[in-house]
Coordinates of C-alpha atoms in Angstrom, one line a residue:
Chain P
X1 CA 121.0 35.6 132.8
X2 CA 118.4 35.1 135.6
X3 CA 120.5 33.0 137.8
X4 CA 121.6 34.9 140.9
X5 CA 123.8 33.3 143.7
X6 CA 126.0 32.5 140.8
X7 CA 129.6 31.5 142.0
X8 CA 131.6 31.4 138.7
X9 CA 130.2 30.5 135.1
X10 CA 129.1 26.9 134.8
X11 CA 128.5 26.5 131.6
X12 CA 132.4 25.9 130.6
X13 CA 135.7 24.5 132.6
X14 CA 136.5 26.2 135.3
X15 CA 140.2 25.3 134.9
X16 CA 141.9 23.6 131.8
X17 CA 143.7 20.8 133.5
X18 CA 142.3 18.7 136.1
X19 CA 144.0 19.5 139.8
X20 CA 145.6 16.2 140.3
X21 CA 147.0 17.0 136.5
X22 CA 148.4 20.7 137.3
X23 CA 149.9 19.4 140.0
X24 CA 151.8 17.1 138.3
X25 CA 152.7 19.0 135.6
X26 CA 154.1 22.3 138.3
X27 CA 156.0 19.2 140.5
X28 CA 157.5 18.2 137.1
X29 CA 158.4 21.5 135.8
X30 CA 159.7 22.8 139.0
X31 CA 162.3 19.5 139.2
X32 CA 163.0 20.5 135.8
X33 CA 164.0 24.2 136.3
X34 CA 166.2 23.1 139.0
X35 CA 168.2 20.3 137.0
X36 CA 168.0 23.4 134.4
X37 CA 169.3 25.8 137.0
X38 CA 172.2 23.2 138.4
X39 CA 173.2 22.0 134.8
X40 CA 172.9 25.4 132.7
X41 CA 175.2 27.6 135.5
X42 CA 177.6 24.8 136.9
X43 CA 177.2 21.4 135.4
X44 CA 177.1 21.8 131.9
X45 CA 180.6 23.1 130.6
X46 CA 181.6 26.6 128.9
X47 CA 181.1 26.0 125.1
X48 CA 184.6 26.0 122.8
X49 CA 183.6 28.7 120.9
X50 CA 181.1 30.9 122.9
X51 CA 182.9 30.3 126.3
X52 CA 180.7 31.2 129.3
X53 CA 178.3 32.8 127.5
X54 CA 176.5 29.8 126.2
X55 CA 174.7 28.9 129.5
X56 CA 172.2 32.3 127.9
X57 CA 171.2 30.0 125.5
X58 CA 169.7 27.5 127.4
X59 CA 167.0 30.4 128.7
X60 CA 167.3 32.5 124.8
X61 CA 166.6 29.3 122.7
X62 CA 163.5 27.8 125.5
X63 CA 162.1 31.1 125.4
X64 CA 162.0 31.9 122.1
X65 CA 160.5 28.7 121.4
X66 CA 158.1 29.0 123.5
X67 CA 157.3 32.7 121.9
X68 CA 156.4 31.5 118.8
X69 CA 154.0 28.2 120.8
X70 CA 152.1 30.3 122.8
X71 CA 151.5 32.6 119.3
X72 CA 150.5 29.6 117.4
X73 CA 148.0 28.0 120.5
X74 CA 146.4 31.5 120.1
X75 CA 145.9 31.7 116.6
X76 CA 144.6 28.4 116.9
X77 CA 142.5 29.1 119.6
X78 CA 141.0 32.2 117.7
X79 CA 140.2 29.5 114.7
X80 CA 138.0 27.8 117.1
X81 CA 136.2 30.3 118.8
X82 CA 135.3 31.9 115.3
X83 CA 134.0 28.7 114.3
X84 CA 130.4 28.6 115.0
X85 CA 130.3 24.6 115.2
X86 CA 133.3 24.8 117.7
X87 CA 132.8 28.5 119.6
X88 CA 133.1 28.5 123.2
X89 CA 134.5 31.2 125.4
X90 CA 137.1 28.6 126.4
X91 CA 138.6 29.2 123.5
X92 CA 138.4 33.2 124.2
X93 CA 140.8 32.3 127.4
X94 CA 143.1 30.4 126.1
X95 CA 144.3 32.9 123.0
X96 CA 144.1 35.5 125.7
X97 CA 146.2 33.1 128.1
X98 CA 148.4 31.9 125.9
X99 CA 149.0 35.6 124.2
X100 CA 150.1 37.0 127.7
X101 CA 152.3 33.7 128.2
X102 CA 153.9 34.6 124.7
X103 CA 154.6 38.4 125.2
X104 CA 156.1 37.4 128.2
X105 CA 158.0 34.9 126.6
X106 CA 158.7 37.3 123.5
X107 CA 160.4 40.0 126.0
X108 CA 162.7 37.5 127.4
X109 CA 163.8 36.4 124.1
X110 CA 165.1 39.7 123.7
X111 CA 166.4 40.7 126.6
X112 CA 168.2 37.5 127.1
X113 CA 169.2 37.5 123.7
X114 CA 170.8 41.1 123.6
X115 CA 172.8 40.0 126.8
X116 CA 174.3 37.1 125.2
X117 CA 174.7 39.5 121.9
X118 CA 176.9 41.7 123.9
X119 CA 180.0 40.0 125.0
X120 CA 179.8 37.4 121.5
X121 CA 179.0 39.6 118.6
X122 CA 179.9 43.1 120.7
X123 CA 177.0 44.5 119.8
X124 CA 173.3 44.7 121.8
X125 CA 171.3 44.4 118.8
X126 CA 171.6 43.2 115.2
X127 CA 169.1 44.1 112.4
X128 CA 168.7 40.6 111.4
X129 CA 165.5 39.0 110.3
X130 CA 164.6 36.8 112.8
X131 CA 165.6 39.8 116.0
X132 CA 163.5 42.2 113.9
X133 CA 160.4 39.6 113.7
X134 CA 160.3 38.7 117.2
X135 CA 160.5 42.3 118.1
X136 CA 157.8 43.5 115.4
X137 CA 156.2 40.1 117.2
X138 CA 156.2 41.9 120.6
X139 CA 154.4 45.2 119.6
X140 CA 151.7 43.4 117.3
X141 CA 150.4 41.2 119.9
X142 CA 151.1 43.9 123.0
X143 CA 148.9 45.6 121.2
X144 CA 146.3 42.7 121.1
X145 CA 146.4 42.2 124.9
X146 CA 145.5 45.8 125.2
X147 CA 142.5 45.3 123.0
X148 CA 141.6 42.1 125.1
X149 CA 141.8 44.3 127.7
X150 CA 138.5 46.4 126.8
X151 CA 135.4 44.9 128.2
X152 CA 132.1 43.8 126.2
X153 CA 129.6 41.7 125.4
X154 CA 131.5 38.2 125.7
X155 CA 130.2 37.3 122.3
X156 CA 131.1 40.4 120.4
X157 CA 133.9 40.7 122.3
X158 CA 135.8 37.2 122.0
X159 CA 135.1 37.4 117.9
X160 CA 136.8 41.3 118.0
X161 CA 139.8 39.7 119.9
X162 CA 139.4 36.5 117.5
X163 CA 139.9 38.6 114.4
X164 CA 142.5 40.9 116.4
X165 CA 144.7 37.7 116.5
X166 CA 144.2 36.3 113.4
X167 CA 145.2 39.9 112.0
X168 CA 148.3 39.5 113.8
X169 CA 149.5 36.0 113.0
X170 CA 149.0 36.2 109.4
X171 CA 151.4 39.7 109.4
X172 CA 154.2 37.8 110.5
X173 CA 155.1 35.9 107.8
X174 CA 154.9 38.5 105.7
X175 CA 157.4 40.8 108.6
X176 CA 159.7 38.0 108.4
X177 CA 160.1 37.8 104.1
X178 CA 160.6 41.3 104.3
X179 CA 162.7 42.2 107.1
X180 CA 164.8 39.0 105.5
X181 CA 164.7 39.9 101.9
X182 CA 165.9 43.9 103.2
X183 CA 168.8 42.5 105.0
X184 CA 170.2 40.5 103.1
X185 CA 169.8 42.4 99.7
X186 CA 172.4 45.5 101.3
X187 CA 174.7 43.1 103.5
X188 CA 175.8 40.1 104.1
X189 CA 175.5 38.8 106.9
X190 CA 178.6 38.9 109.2
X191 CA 177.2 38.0 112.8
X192 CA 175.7 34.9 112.0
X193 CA 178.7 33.4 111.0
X194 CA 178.2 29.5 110.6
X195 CA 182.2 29.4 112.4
X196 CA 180.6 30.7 115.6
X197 CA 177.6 28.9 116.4
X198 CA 178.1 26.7 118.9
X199 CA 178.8 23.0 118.8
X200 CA 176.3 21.4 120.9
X201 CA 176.7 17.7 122.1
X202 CA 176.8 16.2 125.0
X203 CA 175.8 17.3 127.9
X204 CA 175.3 21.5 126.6
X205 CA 172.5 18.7 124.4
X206 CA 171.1 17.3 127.9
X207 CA 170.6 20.7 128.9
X208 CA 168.9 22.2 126.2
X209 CA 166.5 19.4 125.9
X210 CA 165.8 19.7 129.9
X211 CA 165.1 23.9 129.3
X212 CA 162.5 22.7 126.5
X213 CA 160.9 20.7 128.1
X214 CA 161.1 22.8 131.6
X215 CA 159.7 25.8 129.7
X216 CA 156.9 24.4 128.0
X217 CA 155.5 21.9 131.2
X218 CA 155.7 26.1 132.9
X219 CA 154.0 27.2 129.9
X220 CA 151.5 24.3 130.7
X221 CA 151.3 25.3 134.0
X222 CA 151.0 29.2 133.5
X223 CA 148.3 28.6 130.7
X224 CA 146.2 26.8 133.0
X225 CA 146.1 29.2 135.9
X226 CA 146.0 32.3 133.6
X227 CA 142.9 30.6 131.9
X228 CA 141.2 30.1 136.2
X229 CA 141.7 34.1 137.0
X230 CA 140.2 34.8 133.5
X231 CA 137.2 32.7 134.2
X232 CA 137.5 34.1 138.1
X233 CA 137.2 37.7 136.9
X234 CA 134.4 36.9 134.5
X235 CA 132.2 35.9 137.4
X236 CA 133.6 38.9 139.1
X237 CA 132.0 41.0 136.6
X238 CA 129.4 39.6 136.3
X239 CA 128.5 39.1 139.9
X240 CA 129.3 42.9 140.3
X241 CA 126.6 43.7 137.2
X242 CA 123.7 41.4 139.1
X243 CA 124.8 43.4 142.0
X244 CA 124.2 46.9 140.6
X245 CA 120.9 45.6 139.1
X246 CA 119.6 44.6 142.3
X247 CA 120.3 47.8 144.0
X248 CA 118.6 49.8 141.3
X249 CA 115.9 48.0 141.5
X250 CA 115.6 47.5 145.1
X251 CA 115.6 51.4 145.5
X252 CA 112.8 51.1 142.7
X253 CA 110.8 49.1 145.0
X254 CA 111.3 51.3 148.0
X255 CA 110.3 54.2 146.3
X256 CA 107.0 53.3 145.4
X257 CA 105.9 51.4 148.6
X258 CA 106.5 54.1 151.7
Chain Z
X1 CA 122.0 46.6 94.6
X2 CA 125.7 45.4 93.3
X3 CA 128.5 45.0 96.1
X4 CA 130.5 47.6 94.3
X5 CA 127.6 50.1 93.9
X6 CA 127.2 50.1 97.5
X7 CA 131.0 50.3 98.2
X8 CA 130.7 53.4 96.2
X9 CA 127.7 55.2 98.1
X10 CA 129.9 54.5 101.4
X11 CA 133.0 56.3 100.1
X12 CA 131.1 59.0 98.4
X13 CA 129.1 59.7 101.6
X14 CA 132.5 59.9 103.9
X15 CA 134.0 61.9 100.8
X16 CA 131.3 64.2 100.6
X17 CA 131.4 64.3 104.5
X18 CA 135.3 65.4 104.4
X19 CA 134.9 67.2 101.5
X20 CA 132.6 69.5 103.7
X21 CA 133.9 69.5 107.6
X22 CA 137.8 70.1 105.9
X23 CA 139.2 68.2 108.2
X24 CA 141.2 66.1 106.2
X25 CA 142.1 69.3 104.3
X26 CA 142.2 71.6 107.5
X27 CA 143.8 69.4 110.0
X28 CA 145.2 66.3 108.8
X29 CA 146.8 67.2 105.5
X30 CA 148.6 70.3 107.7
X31 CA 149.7 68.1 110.3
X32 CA 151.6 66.1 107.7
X33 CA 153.7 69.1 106.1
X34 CA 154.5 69.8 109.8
X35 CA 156.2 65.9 109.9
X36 CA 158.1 67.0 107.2
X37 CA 159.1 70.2 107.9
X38 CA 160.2 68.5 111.7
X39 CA 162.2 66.2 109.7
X40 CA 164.2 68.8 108.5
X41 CA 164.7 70.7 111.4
X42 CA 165.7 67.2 113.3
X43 CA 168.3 66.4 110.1
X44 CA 169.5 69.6 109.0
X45 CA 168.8 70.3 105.4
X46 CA 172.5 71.4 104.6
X47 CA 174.6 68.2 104.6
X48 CA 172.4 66.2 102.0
X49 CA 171.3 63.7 104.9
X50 CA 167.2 64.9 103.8
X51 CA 167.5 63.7 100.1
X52 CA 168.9 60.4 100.8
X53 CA 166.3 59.9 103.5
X54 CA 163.3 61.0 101.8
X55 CA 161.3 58.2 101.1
X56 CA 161.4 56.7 104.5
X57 CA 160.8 60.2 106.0
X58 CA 157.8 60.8 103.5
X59 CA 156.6 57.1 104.2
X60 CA 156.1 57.8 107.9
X61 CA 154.6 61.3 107.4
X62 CA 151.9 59.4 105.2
X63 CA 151.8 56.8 108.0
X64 CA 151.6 59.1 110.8
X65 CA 148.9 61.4 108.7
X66 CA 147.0 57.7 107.8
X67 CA 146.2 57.2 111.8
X68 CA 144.4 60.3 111.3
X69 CA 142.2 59.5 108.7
X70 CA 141.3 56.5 110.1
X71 CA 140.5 57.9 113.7
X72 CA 138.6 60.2 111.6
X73 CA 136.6 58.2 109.6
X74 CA 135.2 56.0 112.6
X75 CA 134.8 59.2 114.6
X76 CA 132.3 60.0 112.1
X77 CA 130.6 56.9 112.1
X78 CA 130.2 56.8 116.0
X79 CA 129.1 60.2 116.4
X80 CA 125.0 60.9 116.3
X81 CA 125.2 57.0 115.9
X82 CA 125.5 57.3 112.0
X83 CA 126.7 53.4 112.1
X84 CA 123.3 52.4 113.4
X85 CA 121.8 54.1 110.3
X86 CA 124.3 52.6 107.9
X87 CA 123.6 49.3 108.9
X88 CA 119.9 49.8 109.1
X89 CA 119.9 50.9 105.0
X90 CA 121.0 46.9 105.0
X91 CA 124.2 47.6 103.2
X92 CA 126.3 44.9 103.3
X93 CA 129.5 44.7 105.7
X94 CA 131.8 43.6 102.7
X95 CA 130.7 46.7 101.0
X96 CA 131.1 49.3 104.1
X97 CA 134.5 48.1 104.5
X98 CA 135.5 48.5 100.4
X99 CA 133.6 51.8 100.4
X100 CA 135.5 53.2 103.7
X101 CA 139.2 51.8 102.9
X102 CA 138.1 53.7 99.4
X103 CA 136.9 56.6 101.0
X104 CA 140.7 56.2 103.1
X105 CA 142.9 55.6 100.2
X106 CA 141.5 58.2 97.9
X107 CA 142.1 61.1 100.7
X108 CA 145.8 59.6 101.5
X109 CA 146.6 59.4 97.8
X110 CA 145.9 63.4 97.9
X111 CA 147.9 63.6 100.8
X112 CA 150.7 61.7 98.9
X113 CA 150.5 63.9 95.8
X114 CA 151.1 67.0 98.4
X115 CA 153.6 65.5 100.4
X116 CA 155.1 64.0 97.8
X117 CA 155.8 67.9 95.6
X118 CA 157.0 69.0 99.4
X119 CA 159.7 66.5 99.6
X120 CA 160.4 66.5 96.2
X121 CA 160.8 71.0 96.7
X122 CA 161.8 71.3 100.3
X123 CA 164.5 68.1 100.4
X124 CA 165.6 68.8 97.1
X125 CA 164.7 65.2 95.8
X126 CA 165.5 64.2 91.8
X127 CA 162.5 62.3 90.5
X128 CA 163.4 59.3 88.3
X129 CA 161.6 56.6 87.2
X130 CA 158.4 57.8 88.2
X131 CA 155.8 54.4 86.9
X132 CA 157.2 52.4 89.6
X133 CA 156.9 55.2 92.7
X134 CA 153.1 55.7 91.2
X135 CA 152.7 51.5 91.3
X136 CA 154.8 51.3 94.8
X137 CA 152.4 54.5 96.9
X138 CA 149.0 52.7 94.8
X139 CA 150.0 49.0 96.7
X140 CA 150.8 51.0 99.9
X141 CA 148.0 53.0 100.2
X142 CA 145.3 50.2 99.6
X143 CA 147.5 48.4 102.5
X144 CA 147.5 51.0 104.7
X145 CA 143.7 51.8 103.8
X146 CA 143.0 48.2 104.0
X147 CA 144.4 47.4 107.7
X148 CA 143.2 51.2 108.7
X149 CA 139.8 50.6 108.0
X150 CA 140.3 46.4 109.9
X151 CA 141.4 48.0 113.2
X152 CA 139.5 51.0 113.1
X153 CA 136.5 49.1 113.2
X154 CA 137.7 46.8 115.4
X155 CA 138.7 50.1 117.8
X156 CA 135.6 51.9 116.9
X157 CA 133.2 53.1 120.0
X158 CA 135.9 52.0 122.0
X159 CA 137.6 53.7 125.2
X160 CA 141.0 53.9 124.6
X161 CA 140.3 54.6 120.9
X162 CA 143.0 57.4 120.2
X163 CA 145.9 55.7 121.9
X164 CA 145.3 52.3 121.3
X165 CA 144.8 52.5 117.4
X166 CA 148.4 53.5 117.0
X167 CA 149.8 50.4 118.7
X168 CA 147.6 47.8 117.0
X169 CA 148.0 49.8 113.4
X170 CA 151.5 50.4 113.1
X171 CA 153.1 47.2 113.8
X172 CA 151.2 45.7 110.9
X173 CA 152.4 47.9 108.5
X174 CA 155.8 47.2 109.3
X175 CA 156.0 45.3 106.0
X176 CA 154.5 48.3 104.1
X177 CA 157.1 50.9 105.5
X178 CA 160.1 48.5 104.8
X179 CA 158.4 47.9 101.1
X180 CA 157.5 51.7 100.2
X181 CA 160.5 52.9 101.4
X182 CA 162.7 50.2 99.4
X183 CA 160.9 50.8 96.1
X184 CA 161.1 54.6 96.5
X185 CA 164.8 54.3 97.3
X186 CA 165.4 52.2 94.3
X187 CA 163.1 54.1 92.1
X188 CA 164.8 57.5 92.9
X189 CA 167.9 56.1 92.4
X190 CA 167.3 55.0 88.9
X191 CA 167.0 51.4 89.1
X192 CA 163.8 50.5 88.8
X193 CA 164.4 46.7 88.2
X194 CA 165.1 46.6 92.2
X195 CA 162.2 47.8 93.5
X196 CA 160.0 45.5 91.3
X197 CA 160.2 43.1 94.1
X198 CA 159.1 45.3 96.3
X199 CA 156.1 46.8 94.7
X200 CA 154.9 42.8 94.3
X201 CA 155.4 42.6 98.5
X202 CA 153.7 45.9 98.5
X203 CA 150.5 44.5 96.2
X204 CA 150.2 40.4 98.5
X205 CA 150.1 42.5 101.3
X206 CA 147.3 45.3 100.3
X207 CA 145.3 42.3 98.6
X208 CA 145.9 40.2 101.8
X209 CA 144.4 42.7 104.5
X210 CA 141.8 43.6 101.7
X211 CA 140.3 40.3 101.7
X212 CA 140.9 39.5 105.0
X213 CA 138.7 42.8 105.4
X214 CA 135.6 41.9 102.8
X215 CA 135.5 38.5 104.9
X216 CA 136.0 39.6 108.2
X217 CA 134.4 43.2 108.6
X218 CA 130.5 42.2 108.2
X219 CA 130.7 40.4 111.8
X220 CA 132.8 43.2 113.2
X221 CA 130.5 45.8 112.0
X222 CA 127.0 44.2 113.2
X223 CA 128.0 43.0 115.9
X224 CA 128.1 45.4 119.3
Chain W
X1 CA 185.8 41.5 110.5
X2 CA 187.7 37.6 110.1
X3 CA 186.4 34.5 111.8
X4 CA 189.8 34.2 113.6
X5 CA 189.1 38.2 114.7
X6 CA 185.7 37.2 116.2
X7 CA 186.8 34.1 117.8
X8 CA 189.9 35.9 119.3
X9 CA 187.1 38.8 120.8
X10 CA 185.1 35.8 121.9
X11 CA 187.5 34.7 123.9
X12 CA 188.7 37.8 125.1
X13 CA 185.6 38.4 126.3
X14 CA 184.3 35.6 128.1
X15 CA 186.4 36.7 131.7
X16 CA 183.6 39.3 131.0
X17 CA 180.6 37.0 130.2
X18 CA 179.7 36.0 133.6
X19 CA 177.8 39.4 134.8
X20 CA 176.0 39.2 131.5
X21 CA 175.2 35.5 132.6
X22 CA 173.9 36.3 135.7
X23 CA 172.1 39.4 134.6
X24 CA 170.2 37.0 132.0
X25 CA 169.0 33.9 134.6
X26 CA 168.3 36.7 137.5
X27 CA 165.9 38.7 135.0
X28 CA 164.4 35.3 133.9
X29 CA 163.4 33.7 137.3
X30 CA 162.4 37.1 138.6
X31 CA 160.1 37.7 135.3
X32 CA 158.6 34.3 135.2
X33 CA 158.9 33.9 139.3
X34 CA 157.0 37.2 139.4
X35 CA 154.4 36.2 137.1
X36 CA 153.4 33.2 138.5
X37 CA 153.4 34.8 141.9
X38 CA 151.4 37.8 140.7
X39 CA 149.0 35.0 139.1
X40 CA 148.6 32.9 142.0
X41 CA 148.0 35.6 144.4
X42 CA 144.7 37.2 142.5
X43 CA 143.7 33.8 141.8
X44 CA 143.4 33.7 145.6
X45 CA 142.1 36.9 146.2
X46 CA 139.0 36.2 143.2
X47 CA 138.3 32.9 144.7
X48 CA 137.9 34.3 148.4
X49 CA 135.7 36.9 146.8
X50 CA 133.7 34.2 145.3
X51 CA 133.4 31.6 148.1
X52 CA 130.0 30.4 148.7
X53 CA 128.3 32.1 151.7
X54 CA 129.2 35.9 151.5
X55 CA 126.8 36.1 148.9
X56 CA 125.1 39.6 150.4

C-alpha cells in the first residue's frame, strides 16, 4: 500500500474492452439504434392485431431481455469473485456494472411495458407472474446497489456484495413459482390470451432482431464504461486516503522539529 | 464442542439478553399490536373486510415486527463490540448464524402466538384446521429468521443500517408472504388440502436461506 | 371478456396508441441517453482528476 504517485490501480484492467474494441462496438450499436429507431416508428408496419401499439415491443421485449442478462452476468460474476482460485476485484465491477445496467434495464421493462398495457389490455398493470417477478426483480437488486454503495475494505467488501447477489438471484426462481402458482390457482388468465399476441414475421421479425442485438452491443458498451468510472473512483479513494495520511503525518513531523 | 451446542449458547445468550433489556417484550411486541390495531382503523372493522383479510394483515405485522428483531439482534452484537468477543471464544460462523436465526425465530414465534389471539379476538377470525396454520407460521418463521439473520449480518456495523435493511429484507420474503398468507387463507377456510402446497413452498424456502446461511455466514461474520 | 370483445377494444383503441408510443421511445432514449451521458461525463471529470502531473 506503500506506493504513492499512484494514478489508478494497476494491478487489474483498467477497462474491460480494448479502445479500438469499444469503439467498435458504440459505432455498431449506435447504427443499430438508428435502423431500430427508423424501422420500429416508421418502417416496420402496425401489427394486425395490436395495431400501433406494437412498435413498444421492440423497446419492452430488448429490454426485458436484457434485464434478466445483466442479472445473470452478475450472479456469474459474484461466482467468480467468491472463488478463491478465480477472485479478482474485476469481478467486483462487473456484478456491480452489470447490476446498475440491469435495474436500469428492469425499470424500462416496466414502464414501457405498462404503456403498451394500457391501450391493448386497458389496464396499467396485470398481476401476472412474470410483471410481478420483474418488479420483485427491481426492488431485490435496488436494494443490492444500495449495499454496493457502502464503502469498505475491497476484500470484505466485494465478498458482502458477492453474497448480497447470490442472495438475490437464487430468490427469484422461487418469486416466480409462487407468484405463478398464486395466479393461476384463483384465475385464469384472461390478458394473455394466446388470440392476441402478435404475429411476428417479416419485417416486425427484422426489427426485433435489430433491437436485440442494438440493446445488448449498448449493454456491451455501458458495461464497459461503467466498469472504467468504478475503477476511476477506486483510485479516487484511494488517492484521497494517501492524501489524508500524508497530511497527518506531515503535521506530525512539523510538530516535533520547530 | 458440537455445532449444535454452540448454536445453542448463541441463542441462549441473545435470549437471555432480551429476556433482560425487554425490548422485544417492551417495544417490539407493542409495535406489532399497533399494526394491527392500524389495520382496523384503515379497514373498518364493521363490514367483514378484517376477517377475510386477516392472514395477510397478520403476516405483514409479523414481517414488519421481524425487521425489528433483526435490527435488534445485530444492534446488540455491534454495541461494546460484543462481535469481537463472540468470535474471539472461536465459535464457529455456521453455529452463530443457527444460534441467532434461533434466537430470531423463537422471539417471533411468541410474537405470532400474541398476534395471532389478537386477530383471532379483535378481527373476529374462526380458527379451523389449526395443524396446518402451526406447520405454515413454523416454515415461515425459520424463513424469515433465516434471511433476517443473512442480511443483518451482511448490514451489520453498517451506516445506513436502519433504512437499508428493510429494502434488502423484504423483497426476499416476497415468496414467504405470498405462501403464509395462502396457507392461512386456506387453512381458515377449512380446506386444508390447499394450503399443503404451500406449507412445502414455505419449508424449500426456510431450508434454502438456512443453508445458504450455515455456508455463507462464517466469511461474513470474520471478515470486517 | 370475448376474444372478439378484446380485439374490437384493440382496435378501437389504436387512433389512441400513438401518445402512448411516443411516451414509451422518448422515456427510453432519454433514460438510456441520460445514462450514458451522465457516465461519460464523470468518467471525464475522474480521469482529469487523475492525470499525471497534478499529483500535489
Amino acid at each position: 500500500m506503500n506506493r504513492l504517485n499512484i494514478e489508478e490501480p494497476t494491478d487489474t484492467p483498467g477497462q474491460l474492452l480494448a479502445p479500438g474494441v469499444r469503439h467498435a462496438i458504440g459505432a455498431v450499436a449506435l447504427v443499430a439504434l438508428a435502423a431500430l429507431a427508423l424501422l420500429g416508428l416508421w418502417g416496420a408496419p402496425p401489427d394486425d392485431r395490436q395495431g400501433e401499439a406494437m412498435r413498444l415491443l421492440y423497446l419492452h421485449v430488448p429490454s426485458a431481455w436484457l434485464a434478466y442478462l445483466a442479472f445473470f452476468v452478475t450472479a456469474v460474476a459474484s461466482v467468480l469473485f467468491l472463488w478463491r482460485r478465480t477472485r479478482s476485484m474485476v469481478w467486483d465491477r462487473v456484478a456491480g456494472a452489470s447490476a446498475e445496467l440491469g435495474v436500469i434495464f428492469t425499470g424500462l421493462t416496466l414502464v414501457v411495458g405498462a404503456l403498451w398495457g394500457r391501450p391493448i389490455w386497458g389496464v396499467w398493470w396485470a398481476w401476472d407472474a412474470r410483471l410481478v417477478t420483474t418488479a420483485v426483480l427491481f426492488f431485490l437488486y435496488l436494494g443490492y446497489l444500495s449495499l454496493r454503495r457502502i464503502p469498505g475494505e475491497p476484500e470484505a467488501a466485494g465478498k458482502r456484495n458477492a453474497i448480497a447477489a447470490l442472495i438475490a438471484f437464487v430468490d427469484v426462481p422461487i418469486v416466480h413459482f409462487s407468484v405463478e402458482w398464486w395466479r393461476t390457482l384463483h384465475q385464469k388468465a384472461t390478458v394473455f390470451n394466446p388470440e392476441l399476441s402478435a404475429k411476428i414475421e417479416g419485417v416486425q421479425a427484422l426489427t426485433l432482431w435489430i433491437a436485440v442485438i442494438a440493446f445488448t452491443l449498448l449493454y456491451l458498451y455501458l458495461l464497459d464504461r461503467r466498469y472504467r468510472l468504478a475503477v476511476l473512483e477506486e483510485g479516487q479513494a484511494e488517492r484521497e486516503l494517501e492524501q489524508a495520511i500524508r497530511e497527518r503525518t506531515g503535521d506530525a513531523v512539523a510538530g516535533v522539529t520547530p | 464442542m458440537s455445532l449444535w451446542r454452540e448454536a445453542l449458547l448463541v441463542a441462549g445468550k441473545d435470549l437471555r439478553i432480551e429476556a433482560r433489556s425487554r425490548v422485544a417484550l417492551a417495544q417490539i411486541l407493542p409495535f406489532g399490536i399497533v399494526v394491527v390495531l392500524l389495520f382496523a382503523f384503515a379497514l373498518d372493522p364493521d363490514r367483514g373486510v378484517l376477517a377475510r383479510v386477516a392472514p395477510g394483515l397478520f403476516w405483514i405485522a409479523v414481517l414488519l415486527a421481524a425487521l425489528l428483531a433483526v435490527g435488534r439482534s445485530f444492534a446488540v452484537e455491534t454495541q461494546s463490540n460484543a462481535r469481537d468477543g463472540l468470535r474471539l471464544a472461536g465459535l464457529d460462523g455456521a453455529a452463530v448464524f443457527l444460534g441467532k436465526s434461533g434466537a430470531i425465530a423463537t422471539e417471533l414465534l411468541g410474537l405470532e402466538l400474541v398476534l395471532g389471539l389478537g386477530v383471532v379476538v379483535l378481527y373476529d377470525v374462526e380458527v379451523h384446521g389449526l395443524g396446518v396454520l402451526v406447520l405454515a407460521a413454523l416454515a415461515a418463521t425459520v424463513g424469515v429468521a433465516a434471511t433476517g439473520t443473512l442480511y443483518g449480518v451482511l448490514a451489520a456495523g453498517l451506516r445506513l443500517r436502519e433504512t437499508l435493511l428493510p429494502l434488502l429484507v423484504l423483497p426476499v420474503l416476497a415468496p414467504v408472504m405470498l405462501g403464509a398468507t395462502r396457507a392461512f387463507e386456506d387453512g381458515l377456510a377449512g380446506a386444508p388440502g390447499d394450503a399443503w402446497p404451500w406449507v412445502a413452498l414455505l419449508w424449500i424456502f426456510g431450508v434454502l436461506y438456512t443453508g445458504i446461511g450455515v455456508l455463507a455466514f462464517g466469511s461474513l461474520w470474520e471478515n470486517d | 371478456m370475448s376474444v372478439a370483445g378484446l380485439l374490437a377494444a384493440a382496435r378501437a383503441a389504436d387512433a389512441h396508441a400513438w401518445p402512448y408510443v411516443i411516451g414509451g421511445w422518448g422515456l427510453t432514449a432519454a433514460v438510456l441517453g441520460g445514462y450514458w451521458a451522465r457516465l461519460r461525463a464523470r468518467i471525464r471529470r475522474a480521469e482529469r482528476t487523475l492525470a499525471p502531473g497534478d499529483d500535489g
